CSV table of C-alpha atoms and ligand atoms in Angstrom, one decimal:
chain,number,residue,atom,x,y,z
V,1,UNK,CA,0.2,4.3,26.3
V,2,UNK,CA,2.1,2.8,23.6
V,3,UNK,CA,5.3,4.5,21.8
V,4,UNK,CA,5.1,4.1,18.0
V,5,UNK,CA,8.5,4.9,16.6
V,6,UNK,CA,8.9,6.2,12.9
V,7,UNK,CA,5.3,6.5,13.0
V,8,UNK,CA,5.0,8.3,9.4
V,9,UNK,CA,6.3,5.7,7.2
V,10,UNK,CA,3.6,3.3,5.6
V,11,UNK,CA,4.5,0.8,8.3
V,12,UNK,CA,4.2,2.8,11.3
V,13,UNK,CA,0.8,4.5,10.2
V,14,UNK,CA,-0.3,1.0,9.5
V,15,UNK,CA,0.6,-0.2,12.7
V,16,UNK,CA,-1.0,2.5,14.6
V,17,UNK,CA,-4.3,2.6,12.8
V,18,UNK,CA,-4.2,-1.6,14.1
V,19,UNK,CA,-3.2,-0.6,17.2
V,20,UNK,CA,-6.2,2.5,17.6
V,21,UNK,CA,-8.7,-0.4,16.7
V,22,UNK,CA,-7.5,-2.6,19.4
V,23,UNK,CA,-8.1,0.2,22.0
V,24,UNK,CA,-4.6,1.0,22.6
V,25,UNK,CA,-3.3,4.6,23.5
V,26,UNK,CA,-0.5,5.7,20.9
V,27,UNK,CA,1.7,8.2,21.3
V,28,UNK,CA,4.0,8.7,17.9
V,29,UNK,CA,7.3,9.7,17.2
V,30,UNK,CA,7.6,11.5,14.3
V,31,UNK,CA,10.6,13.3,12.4
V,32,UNK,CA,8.9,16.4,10.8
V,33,UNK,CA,5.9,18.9,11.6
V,34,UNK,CA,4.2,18.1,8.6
V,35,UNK,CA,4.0,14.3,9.6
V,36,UNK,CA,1.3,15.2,12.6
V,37,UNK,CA,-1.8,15.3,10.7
V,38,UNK,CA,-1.6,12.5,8.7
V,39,UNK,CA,-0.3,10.5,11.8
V,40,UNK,CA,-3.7,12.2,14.3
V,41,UNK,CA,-5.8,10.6,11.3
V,42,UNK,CA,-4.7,7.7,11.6
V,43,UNK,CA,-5.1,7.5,14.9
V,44,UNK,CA,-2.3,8.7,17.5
V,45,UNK,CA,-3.3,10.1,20.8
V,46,UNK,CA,-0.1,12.0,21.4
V,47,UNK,CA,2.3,13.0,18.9
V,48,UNK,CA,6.5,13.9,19.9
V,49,UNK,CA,8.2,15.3,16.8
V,50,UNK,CA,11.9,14.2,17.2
V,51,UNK,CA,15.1,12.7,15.6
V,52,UNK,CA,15.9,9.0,16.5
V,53,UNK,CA,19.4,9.3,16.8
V,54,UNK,CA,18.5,12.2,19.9
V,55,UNK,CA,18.7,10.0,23.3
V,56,UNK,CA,16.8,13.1,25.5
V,57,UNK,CA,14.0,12.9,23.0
V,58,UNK,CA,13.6,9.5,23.1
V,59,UNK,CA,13.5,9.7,26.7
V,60,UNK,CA,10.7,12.5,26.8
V,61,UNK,CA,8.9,9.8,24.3
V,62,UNK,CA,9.1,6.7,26.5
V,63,UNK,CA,8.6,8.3,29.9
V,64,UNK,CA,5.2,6.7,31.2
V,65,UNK,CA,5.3,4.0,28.2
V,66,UNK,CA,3.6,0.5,28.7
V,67,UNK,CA,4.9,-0.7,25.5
V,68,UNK,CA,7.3,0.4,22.4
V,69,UNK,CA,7.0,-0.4,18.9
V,70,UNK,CA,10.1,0.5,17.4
V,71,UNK,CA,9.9,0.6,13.3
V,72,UNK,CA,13.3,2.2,12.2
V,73,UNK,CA,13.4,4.1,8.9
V,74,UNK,CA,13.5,1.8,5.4
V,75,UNK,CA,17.4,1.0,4.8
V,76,UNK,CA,18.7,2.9,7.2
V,77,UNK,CA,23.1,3.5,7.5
V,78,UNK,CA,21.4,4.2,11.4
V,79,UNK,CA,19.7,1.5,12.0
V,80,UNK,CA,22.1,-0.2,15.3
V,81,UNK,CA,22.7,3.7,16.5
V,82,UNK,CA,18.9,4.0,16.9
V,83,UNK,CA,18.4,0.7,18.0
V,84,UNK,CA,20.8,1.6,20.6
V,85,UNK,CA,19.5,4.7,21.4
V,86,UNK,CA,15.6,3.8,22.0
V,87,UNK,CA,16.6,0.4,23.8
V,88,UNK,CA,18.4,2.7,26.3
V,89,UNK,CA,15.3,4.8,26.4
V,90,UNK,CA,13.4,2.2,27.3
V,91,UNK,CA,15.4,0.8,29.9
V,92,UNK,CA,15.4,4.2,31.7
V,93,UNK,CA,11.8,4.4,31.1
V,94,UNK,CA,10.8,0.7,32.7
V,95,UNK,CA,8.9,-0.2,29.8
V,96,UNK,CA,6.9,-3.2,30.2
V,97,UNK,CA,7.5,-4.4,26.5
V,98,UNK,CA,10.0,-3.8,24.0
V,99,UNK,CA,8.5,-4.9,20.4
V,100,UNK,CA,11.2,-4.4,17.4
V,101,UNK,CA,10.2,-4.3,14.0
V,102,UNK,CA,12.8,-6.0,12.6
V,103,UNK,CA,12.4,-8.5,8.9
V,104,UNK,CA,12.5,-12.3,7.6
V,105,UNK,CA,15.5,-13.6,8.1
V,106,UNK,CA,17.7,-11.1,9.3
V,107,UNK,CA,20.8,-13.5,9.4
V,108,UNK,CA,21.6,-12.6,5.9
V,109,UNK,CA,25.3,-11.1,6.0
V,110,UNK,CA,24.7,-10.1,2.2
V,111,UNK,CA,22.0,-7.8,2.9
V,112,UNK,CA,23.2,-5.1,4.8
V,113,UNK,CA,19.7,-3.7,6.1
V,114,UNK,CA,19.0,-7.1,7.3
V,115,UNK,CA,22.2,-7.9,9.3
V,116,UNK,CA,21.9,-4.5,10.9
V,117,UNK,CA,18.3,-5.7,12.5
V,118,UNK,CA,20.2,-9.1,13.7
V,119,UNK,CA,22.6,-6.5,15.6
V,120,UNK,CA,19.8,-5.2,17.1
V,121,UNK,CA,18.3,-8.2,17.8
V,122,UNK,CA,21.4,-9.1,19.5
V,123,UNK,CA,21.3,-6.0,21.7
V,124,UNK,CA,17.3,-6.3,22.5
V,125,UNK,CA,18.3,-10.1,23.9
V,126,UNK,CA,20.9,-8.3,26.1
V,127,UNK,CA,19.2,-5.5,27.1
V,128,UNK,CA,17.2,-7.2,29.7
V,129,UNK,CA,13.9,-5.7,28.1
V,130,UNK,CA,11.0,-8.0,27.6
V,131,UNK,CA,10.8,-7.9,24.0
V,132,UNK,CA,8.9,-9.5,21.2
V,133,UNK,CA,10.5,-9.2,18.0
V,134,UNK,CA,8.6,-9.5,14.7
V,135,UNK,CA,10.2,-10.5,11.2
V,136,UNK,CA,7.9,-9.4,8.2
V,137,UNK,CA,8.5,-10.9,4.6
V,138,UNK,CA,8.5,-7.9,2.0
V,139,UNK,CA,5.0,-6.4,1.7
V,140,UNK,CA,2.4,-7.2,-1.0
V,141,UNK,CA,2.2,-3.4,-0.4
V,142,UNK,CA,5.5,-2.5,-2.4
V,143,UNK,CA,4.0,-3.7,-5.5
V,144,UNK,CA,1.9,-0.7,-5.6
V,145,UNK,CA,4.8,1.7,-5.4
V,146,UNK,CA,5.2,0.9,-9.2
V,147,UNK,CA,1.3,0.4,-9.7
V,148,UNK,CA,1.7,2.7,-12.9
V,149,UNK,CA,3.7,0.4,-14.5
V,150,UNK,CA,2.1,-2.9,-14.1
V,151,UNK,CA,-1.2,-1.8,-15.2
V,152,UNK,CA,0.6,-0.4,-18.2
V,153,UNK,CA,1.7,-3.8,-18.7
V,154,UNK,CA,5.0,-4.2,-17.6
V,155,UNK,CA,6.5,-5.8,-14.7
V,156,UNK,CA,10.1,-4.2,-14.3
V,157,UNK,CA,12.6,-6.2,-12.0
V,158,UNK,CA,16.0,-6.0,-11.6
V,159,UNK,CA,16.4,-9.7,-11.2
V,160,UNK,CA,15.7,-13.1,-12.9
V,161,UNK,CA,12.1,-14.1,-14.2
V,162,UNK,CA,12.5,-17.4,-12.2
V,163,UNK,CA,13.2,-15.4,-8.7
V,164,UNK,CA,10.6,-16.8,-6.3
V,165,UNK,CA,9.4,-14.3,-3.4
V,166,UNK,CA,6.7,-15.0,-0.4
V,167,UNK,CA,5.5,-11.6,0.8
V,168,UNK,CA,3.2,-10.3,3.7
V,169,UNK,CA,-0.1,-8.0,3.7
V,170,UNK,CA,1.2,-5.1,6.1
V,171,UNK,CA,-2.5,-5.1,7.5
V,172,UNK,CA,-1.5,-9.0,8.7
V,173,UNK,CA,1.8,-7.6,9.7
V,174,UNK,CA,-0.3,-4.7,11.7
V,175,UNK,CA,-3.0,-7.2,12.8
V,176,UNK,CA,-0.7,-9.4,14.4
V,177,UNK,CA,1.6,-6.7,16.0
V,178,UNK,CA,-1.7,-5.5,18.0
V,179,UNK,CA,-2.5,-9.2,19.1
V,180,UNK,CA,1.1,-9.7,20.6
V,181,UNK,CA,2.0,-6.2,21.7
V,182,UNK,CA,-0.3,-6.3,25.4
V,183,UNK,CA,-0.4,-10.1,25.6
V,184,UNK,CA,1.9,-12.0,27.9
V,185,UNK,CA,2.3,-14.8,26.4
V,186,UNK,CA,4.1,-13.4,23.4
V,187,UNK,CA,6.4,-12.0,25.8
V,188,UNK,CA,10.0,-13.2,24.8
V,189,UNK,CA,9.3,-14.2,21.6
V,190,UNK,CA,10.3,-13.9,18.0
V,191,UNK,CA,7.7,-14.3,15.2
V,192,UNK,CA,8.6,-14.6,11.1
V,193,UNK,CA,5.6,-13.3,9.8
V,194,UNK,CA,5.2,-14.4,5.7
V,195,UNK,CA,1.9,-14.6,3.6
V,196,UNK,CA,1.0,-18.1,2.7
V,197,UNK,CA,1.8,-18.0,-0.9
V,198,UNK,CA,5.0,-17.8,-3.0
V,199,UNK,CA,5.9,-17.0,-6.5
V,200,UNK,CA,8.3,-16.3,-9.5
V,201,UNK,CA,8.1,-13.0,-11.3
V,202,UNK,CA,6.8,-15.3,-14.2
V,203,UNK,CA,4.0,-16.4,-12.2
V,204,UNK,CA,3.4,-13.4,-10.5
V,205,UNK,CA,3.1,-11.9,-14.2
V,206,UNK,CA,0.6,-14.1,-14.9
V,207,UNK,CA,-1.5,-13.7,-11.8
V,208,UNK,CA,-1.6,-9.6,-12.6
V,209,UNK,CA,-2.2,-10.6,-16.2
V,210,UNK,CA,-5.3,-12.5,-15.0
V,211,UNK,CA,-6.5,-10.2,-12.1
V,212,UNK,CA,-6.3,-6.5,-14.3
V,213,UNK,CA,-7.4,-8.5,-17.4
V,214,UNK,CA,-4.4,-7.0,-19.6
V,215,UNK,CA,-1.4,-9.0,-20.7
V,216,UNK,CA,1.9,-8.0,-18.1
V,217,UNK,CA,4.8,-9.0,-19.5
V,218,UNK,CA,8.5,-9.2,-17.1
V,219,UNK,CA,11.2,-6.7,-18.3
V,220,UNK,CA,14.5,-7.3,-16.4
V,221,UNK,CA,16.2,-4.3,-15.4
V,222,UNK,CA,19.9,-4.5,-16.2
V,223,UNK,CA,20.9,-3.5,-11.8
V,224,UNK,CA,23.6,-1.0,-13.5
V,225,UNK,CA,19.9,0.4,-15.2
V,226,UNK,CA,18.4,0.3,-12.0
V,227,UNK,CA,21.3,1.9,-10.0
V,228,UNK,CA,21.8,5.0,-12.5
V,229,UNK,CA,18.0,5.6,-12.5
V,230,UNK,CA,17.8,5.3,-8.4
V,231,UNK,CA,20.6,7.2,-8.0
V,232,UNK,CA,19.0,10.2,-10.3
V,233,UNK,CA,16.2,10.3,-8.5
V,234,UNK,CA,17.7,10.8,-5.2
V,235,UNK,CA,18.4,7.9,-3.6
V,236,UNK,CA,21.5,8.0,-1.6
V,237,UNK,CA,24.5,5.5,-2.3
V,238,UNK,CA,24.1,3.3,0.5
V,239,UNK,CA,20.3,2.7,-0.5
V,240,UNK,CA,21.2,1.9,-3.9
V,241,UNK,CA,24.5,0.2,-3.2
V,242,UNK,CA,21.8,-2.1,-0.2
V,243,UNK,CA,19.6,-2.7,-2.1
V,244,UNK,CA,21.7,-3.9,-5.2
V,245,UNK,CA,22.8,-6.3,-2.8
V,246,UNK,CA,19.5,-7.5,-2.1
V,247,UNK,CA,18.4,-7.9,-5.5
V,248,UNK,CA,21.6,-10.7,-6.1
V,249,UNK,CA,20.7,-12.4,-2.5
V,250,UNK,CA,17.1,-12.7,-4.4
V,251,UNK,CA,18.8,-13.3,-8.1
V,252,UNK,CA,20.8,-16.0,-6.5
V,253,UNK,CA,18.6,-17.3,-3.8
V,254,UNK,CA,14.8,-16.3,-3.5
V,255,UNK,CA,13.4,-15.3,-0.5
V,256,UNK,CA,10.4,-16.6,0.9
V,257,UNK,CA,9.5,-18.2,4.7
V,258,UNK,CA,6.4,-20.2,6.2
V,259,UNK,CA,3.0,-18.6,7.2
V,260,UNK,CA,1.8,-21.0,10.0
V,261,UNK,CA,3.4,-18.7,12.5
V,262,UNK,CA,1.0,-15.7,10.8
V,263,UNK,CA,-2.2,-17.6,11.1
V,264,UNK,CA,-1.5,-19.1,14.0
V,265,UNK,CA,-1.4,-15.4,15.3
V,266,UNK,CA,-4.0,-14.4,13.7
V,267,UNK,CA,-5.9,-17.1,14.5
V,268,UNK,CA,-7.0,-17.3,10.2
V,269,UNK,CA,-5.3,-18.2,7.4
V,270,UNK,CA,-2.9,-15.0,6.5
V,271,UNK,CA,-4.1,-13.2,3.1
V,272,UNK,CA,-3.0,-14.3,0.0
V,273,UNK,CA,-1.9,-12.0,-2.7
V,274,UNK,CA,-4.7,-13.1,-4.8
V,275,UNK,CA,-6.9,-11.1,-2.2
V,276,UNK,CA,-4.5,-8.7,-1.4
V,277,UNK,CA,-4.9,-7.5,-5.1
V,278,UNK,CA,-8.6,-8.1,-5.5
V,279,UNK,CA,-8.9,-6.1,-1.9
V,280,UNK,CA,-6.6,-3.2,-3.8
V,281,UNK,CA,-8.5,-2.8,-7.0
V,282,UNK,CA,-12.3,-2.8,-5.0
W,301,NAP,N1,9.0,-2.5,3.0
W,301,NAP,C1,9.0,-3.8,3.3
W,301,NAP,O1,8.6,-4.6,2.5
W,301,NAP,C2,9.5,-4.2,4.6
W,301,NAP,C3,9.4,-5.5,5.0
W,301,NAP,C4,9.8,-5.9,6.3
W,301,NAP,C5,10.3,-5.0,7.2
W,301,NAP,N2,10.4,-3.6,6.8
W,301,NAP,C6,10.9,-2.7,7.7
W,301,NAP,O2,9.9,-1.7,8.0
W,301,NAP,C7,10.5,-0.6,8.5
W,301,NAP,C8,9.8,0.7,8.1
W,301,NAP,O3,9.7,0.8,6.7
W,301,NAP,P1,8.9,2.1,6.1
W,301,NAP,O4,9.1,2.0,4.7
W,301,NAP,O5,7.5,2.0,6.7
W,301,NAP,O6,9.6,3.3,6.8
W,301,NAP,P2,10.0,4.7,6.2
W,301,NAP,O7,8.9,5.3,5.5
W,301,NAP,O8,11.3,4.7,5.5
W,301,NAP,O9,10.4,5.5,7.6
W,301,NAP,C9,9.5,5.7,8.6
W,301,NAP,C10,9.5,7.1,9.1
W,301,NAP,O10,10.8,7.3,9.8
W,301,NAP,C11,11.1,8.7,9.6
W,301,NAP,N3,12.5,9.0,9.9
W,301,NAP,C12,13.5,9.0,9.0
W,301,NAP,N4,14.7,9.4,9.6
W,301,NAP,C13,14.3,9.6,11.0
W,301,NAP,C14,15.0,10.0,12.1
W,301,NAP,N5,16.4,10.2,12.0
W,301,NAP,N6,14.4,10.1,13.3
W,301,NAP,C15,13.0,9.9,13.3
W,301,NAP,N7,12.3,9.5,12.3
W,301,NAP,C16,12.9,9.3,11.1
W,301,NAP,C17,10.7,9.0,8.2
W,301,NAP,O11,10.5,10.4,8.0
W,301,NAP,P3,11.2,11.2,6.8
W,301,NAP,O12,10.1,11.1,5.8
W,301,NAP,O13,11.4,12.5,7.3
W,301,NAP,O14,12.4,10.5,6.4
W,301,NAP,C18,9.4,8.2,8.0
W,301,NAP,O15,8.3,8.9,8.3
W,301,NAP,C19,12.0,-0.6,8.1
W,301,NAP,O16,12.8,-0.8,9.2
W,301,NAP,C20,12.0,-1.8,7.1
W,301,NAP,O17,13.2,-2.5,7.2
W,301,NAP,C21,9.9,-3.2,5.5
């Protein structure tokens, strides 16, 4: 049996529909009633509906665990209190594998969400639990959260034309998490896990422009745009005031890694966003 944490989030139903296909057991942790269906489709055994930050819970979650597979929640102010919370619950349990879901590089001071994972990272290493820890680029998956405005032909970023970003399929990401999850070998490691291709907004306008066969032209987002309009719709202030930050680590530095690790994992070359898009619109 193996404990998916924030199971409901695109990531964690990802990971478990990989995870069903491999043969594993999954029990899933979710936060709300209304997250168990779509979480049985995708393929959970068991389902625990709980709060990360509530230790007992965990505890009924990991009791009789072989494995966890922590994803915490997008941009989370929580992120090293859960951390802290489910490693404990894991050590009580005996787990026989802690996998964290953590991101590429999370040494980055200037991104808050990242240098929360390396302080998890940091506890995971002392914990004593074996652990694998994987580090995903940003998905080729976002880009479909603002779908409706690329194929109305406009690619809206709050950051330069000439920003170059690698990103990962989440179904590489989930591939590769059920290949290392019951395997020894993997056992003590830490895997950045990056699709093999890289590009500016520029190109990656051009690519769209090519693959939907309309013209998709860049509009940069002034960020004070951005953070009114994110605000407005909800987001709370340390979201927007995180991910501001991110966008200016991009603006000013890029943010891209190396695939070899992914194929070599996968044992094939990791997808490319060229398929990832073709794969989307068939
Ligand atoms: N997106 C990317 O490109 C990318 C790249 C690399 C790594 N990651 C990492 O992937 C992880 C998962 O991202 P995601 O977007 O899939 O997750 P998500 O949708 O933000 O969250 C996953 C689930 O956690 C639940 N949750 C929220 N608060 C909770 C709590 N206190 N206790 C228990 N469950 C709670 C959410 O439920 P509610 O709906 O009730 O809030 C949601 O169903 C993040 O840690 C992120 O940093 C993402």
């Amino acid at each position: 049996m193996i404990l998916v944490t924030g199971a409901a989030g695109k990531t964690g139903q990802a990971i478990i529909r990989s995870l069903s296909a491999s043969g594993f057991e999954i029990r899933a942790l979710v936060h709300r009633k209304d997250h168990v269906a779509p979480v049985t489709m995708s393929g959970a055994d068991d389902i625990i509906v709980g709060d990360l930050s509530d230790l007992p819970v965990l505890k009924e979650a990991t009791r009789g665990a072989m494995a966890v597979y922590h994803i915490c929640p997008n941009v989370s102010p929580h992120e090293v209190e859960y951390g802290r919370k489910i490693i404990a619950a894991s050590q009580w349990a005996g787990i026989g594998r802690f996998v964290y879901h953590s991101v590429l590089h999370p040494q980055i001071q200037a991104m808050p969400h990242h240098w929360a994972k390396m302080l998890v990272e940091e506890m995971i290493f002392e914990s004593g639990l074996p652990f694998t820890i994987l580090q995903p680029a940003a998905y080729m998956q976002n880009l479909l959260g603002y779908w409706d405005t690329i194929i109305s032909g406009s690619l809206q970023i709050p950051y330069s034309a000439d920003t170059l970003l690698g990103m990962v399929d989440l179904m590489d990401v989930a591939d590769a998490a059920a290949i290392v999850i019951g395997d020894p070998k993997h056992e003590g490691a830490t895997y950045e896990l990056v699709g093999p291709d890289r590009y500016t907004q520029t190109e990656l306008a051009e690519l769209l422009t090519n693959i939907l066969n309309i013209t998709v032209q860049i509009e940069q987002v002034p960020i004070e745009k951005w953070e009114r309009e994110a605000l407005s719709k909800g987001l709370g202030m340390y979201q927007v005031d995180t991910l501001v930050a991110m966008f200016g680590y991009y603006d000013r530095n890029n943010f891209w890694g190396n695939s070899t690790v992914l194929g070599w994992l996968l044992g094939r070359k990791a997808t490319t966003l060229k398929t990832f898009l073709h794969r989307h619109l068939s």
